[in-house]
mmCIF file of C-alpha atoms in Angstrom:
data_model
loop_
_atom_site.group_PDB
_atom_site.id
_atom_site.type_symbol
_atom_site.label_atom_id
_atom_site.label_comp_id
_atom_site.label_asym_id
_atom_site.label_seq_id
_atom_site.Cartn_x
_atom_site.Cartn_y
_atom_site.Cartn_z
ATOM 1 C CA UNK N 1 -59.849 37.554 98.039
ATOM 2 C CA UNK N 2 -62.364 40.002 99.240
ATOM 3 C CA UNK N 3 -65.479 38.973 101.995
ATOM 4 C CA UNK N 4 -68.460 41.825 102.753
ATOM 5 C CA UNK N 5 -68.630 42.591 106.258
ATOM 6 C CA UNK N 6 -71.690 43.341 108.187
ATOM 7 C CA UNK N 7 -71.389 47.184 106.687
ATOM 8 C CA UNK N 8 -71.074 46.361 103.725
ATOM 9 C CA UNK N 9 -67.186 47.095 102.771
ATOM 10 C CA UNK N 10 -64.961 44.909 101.455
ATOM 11 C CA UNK N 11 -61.929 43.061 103.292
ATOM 12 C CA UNK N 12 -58.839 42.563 101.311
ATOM 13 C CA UNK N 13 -57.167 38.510 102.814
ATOM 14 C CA UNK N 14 -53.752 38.793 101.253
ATOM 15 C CA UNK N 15 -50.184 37.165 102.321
ATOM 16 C CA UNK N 16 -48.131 39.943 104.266
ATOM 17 C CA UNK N 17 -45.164 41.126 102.177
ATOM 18 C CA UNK N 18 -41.653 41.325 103.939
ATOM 19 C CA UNK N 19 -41.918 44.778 103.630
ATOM 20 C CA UNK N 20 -44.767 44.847 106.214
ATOM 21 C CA UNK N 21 -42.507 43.664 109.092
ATOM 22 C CA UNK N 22 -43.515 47.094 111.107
ATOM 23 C CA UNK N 23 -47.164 46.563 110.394
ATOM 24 C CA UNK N 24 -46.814 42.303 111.462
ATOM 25 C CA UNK N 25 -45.041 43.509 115.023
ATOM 26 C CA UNK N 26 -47.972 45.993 115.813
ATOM 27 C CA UNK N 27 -50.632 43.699 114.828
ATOM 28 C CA UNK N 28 -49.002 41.258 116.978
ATOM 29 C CA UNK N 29 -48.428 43.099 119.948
ATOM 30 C CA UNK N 30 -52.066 44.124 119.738
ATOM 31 C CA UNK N 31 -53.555 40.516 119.579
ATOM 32 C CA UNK N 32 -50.832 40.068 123.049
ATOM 33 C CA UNK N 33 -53.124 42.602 124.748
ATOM 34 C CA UNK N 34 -56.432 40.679 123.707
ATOM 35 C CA UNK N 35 -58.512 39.895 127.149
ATOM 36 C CA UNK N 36 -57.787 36.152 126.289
ATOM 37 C CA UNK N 37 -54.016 36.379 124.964
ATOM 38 C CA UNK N 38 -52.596 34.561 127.991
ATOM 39 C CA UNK N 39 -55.153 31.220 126.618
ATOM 40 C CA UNK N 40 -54.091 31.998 122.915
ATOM 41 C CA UNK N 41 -50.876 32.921 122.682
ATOM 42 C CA UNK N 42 -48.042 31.084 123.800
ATOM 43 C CA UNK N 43 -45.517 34.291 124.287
ATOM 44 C CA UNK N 44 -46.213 37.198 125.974
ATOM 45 C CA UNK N 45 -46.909 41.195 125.367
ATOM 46 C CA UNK N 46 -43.617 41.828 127.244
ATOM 47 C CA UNK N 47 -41.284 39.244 125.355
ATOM 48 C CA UNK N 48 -42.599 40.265 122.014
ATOM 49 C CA UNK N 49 -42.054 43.990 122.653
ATOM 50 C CA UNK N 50 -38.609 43.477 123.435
ATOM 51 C CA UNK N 51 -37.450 41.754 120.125
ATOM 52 C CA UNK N 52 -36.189 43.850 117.937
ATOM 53 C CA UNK N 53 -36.352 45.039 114.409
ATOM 54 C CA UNK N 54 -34.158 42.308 112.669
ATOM 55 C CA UNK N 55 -36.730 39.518 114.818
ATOM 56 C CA UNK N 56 -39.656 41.327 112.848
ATOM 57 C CA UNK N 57 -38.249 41.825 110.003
ATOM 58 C CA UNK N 58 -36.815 37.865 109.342
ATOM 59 C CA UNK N 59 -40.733 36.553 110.404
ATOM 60 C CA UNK N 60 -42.069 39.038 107.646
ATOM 61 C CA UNK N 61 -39.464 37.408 105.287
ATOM 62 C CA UNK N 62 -39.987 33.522 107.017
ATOM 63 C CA UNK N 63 -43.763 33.902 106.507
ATOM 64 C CA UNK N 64 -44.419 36.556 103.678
ATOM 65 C CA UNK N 65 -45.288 36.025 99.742
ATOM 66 C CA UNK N 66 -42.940 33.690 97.746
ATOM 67 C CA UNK N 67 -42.211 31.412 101.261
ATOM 68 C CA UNK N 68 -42.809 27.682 100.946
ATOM 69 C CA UNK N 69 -42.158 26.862 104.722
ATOM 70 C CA UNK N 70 -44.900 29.381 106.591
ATOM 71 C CA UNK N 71 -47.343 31.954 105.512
ATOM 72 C CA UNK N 72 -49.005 34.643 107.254
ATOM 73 C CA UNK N 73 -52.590 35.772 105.996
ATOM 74 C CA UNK N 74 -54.218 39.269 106.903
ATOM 75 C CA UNK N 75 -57.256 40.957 106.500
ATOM 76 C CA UNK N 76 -57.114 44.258 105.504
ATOM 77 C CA UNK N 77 -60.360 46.912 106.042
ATOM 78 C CA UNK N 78 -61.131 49.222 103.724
ATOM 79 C CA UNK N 79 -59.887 52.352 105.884
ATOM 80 C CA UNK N 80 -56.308 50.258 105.388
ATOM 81 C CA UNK N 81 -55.778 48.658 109.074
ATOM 82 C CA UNK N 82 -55.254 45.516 109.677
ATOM 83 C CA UNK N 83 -58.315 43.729 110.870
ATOM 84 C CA UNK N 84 -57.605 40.078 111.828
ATOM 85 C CA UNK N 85 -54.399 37.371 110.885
ATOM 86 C CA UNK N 86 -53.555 33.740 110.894
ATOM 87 C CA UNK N 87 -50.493 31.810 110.155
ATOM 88 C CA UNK N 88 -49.275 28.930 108.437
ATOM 89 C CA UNK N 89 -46.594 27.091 109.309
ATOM 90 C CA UNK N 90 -45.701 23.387 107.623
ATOM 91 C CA UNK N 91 -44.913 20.550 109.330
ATOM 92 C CA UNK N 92 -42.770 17.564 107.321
ATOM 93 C CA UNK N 93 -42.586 14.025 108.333
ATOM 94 C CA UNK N 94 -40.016 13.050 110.156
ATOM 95 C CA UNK N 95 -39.543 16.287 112.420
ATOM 96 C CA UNK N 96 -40.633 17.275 115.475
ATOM 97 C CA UNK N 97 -43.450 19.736 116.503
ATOM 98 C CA UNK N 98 -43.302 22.543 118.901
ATOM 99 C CA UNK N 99 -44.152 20.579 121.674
ATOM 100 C CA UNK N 100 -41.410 18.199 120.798
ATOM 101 C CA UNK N 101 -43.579 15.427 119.013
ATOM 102 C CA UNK N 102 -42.981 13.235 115.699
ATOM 103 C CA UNK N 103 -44.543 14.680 112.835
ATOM 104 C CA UNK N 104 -46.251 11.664 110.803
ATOM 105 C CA UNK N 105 -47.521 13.631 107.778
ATOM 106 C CA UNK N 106 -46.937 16.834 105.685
ATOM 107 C CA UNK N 107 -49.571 19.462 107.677
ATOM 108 C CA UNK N 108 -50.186 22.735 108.169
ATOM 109 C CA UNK N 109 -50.019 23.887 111.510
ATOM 110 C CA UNK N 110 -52.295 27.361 112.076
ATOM 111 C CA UNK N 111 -50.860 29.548 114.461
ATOM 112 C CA UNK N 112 -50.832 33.274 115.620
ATOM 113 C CA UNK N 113 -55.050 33.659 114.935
ATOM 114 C CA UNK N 114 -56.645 36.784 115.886
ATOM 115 C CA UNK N 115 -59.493 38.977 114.513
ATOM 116 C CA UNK N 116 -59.678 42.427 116.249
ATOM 117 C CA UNK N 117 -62.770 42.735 118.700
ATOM 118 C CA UNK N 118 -64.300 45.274 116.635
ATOM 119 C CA UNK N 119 -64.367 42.743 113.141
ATOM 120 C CA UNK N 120 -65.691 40.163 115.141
ATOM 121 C CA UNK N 121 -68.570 38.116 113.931
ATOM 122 C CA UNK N 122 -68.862 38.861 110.423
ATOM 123 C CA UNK N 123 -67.453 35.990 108.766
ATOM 124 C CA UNK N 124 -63.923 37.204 108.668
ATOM 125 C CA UNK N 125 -62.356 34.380 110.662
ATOM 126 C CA UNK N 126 -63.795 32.054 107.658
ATOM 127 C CA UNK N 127 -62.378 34.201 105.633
ATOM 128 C CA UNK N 128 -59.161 34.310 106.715
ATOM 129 C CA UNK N 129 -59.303 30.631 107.237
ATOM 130 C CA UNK N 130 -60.084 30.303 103.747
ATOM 131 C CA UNK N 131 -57.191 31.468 102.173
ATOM 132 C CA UNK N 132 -55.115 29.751 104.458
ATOM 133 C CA UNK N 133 -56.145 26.794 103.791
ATOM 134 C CA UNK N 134 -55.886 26.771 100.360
ATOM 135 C CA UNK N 135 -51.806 27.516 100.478
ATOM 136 C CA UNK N 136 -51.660 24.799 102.753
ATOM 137 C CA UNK N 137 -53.579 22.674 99.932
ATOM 138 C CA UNK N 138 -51.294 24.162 97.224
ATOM 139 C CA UNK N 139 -48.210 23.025 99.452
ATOM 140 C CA UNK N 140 -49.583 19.634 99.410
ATOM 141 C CA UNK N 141 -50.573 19.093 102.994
ATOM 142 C CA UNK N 142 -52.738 15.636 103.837
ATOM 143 C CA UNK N 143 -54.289 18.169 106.501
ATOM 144 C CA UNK N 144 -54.404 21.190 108.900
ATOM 145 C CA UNK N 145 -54.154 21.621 112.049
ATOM 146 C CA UNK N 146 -54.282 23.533 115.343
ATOM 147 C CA UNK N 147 -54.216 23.812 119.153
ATOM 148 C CA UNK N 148 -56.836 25.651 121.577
ATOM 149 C CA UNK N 149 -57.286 26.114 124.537
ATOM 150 C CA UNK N 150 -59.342 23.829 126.783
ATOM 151 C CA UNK N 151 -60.738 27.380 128.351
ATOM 152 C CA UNK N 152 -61.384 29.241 125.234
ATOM 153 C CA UNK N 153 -64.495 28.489 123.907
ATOM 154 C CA UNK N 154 -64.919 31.271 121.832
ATOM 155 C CA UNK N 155 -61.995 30.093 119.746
ATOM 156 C CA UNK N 156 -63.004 26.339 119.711
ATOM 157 C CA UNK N 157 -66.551 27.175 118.238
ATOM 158 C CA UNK N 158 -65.208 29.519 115.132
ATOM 159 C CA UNK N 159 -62.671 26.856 114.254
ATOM 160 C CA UNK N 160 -65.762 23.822 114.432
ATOM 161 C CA UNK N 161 -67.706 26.689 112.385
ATOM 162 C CA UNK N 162 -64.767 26.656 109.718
ATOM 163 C CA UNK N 163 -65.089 22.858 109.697
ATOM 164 C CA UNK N 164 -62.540 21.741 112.370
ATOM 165 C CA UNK N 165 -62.410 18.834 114.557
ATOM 166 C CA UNK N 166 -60.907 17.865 117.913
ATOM 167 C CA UNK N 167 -58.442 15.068 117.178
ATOM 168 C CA UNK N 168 -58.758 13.697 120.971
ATOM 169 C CA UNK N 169 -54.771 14.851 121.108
ATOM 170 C CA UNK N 170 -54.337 16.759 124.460
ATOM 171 C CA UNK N 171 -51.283 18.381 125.384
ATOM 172 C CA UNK N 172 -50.169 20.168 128.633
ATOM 173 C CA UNK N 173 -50.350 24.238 128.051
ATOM 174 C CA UNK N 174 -47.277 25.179 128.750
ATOM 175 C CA UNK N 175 -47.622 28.037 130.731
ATOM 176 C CA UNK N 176 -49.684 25.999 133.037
ATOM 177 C CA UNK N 177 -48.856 21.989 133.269
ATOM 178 C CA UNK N 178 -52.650 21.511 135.064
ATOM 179 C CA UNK N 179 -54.090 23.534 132.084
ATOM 180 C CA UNK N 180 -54.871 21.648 128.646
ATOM 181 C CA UNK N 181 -54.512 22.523 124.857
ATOM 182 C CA UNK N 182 -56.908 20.452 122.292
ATOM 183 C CA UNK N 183 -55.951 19.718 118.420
ATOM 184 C CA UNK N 184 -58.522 20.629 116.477
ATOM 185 C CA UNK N 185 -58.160 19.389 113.032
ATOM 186 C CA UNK N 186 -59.228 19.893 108.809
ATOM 187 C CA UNK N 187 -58.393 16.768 106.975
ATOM 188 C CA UNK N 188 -57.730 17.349 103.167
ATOM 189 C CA UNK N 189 -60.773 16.216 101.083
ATOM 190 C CA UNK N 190 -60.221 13.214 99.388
#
């Protein structure tokens, strides 16, 4: 799937490969040192640096082409870096969430977003949203979902702009008990 940015080159959204493990880390550890990382991201620069290899390697492999549990999309600029990512995880009913929660309903759960400051604003979140979507469609979930925030607006108004909704679940952010995080969600259409 290709999108046009604002200068008129081409994106490439693809699944990462396992082979891209080195490439996943540093795109990670970039979107850690993102002005608003300590709203988006649950972990931290410093945790994430310290993991090694084998960690990177095994989420490449967990989240990569051919997987049926999680999959991580990226968008790739035309100079070959990687511009922006979102993952995928699924959620079967019957299990717990993250936070410790029942899971009612095969979902996808959308984790890990992040668009580099300089791709911002061109459609590329959509983009990415897009195609991860669809593999949550394809792996039969009733819906997607996500969690933002209360503080980061900019976040909450691309994923209304993709078509997301605030469920009215509220969960404590867990680096901060006084500090909330929203579901937003995208309900399969019927």
């Amino acid at each position: 799937m290709s999108l046009p940015s604002s200068n008129d080159h081409d994106y490439l959204v693809r699944a990462i490969r396992p082979d891209d493990w080195e490439r996943v880390k540093q795109l990670r550890l970039d979107a850690l040192r993102d002005p608003v990382a300590h709203l988006a991201f649950l972990e931290t620069y410093e945790n994430a640096a310290a993991q090694p290899d084998s960690f990177w390697q095994d989420r490449a492999v967990r989240s990569g082409e051919g997987s049926t549990t999680g999959r991580q999309f990226i968008a790739e600029a035309p100079d070959g870096t990687w511009a922006g990512s979102v993952t995928v995880l699924m959620e079967e009913p019957g299990t717990k969430d993250w936070a410790g929660a029942p899971v009612e309903r095969r979902q996808g759960h959308a984790a890990g977003v992040f668009v580099r400051p300089e791709h911002r604003g061109n459609g590329l979140i959509e983009a990415l949203f897009e195609a991860a979507v669809a593999w949550a469609w394809e792996q039969k979930a009733e819906r997607v979902r996500l969690y933002v925030h209360e503080k980061n607006a900019r976040a909450q108004a691309a994923y209304r702009k993709i078509g997301f909704v605030p469920s009215g679940d509220v969960v404590s952010f867990s680096k901060d008990e006084a500090e909330t995080e929203w579901e937003f969600v995208l309900e399969r259409p019927a």
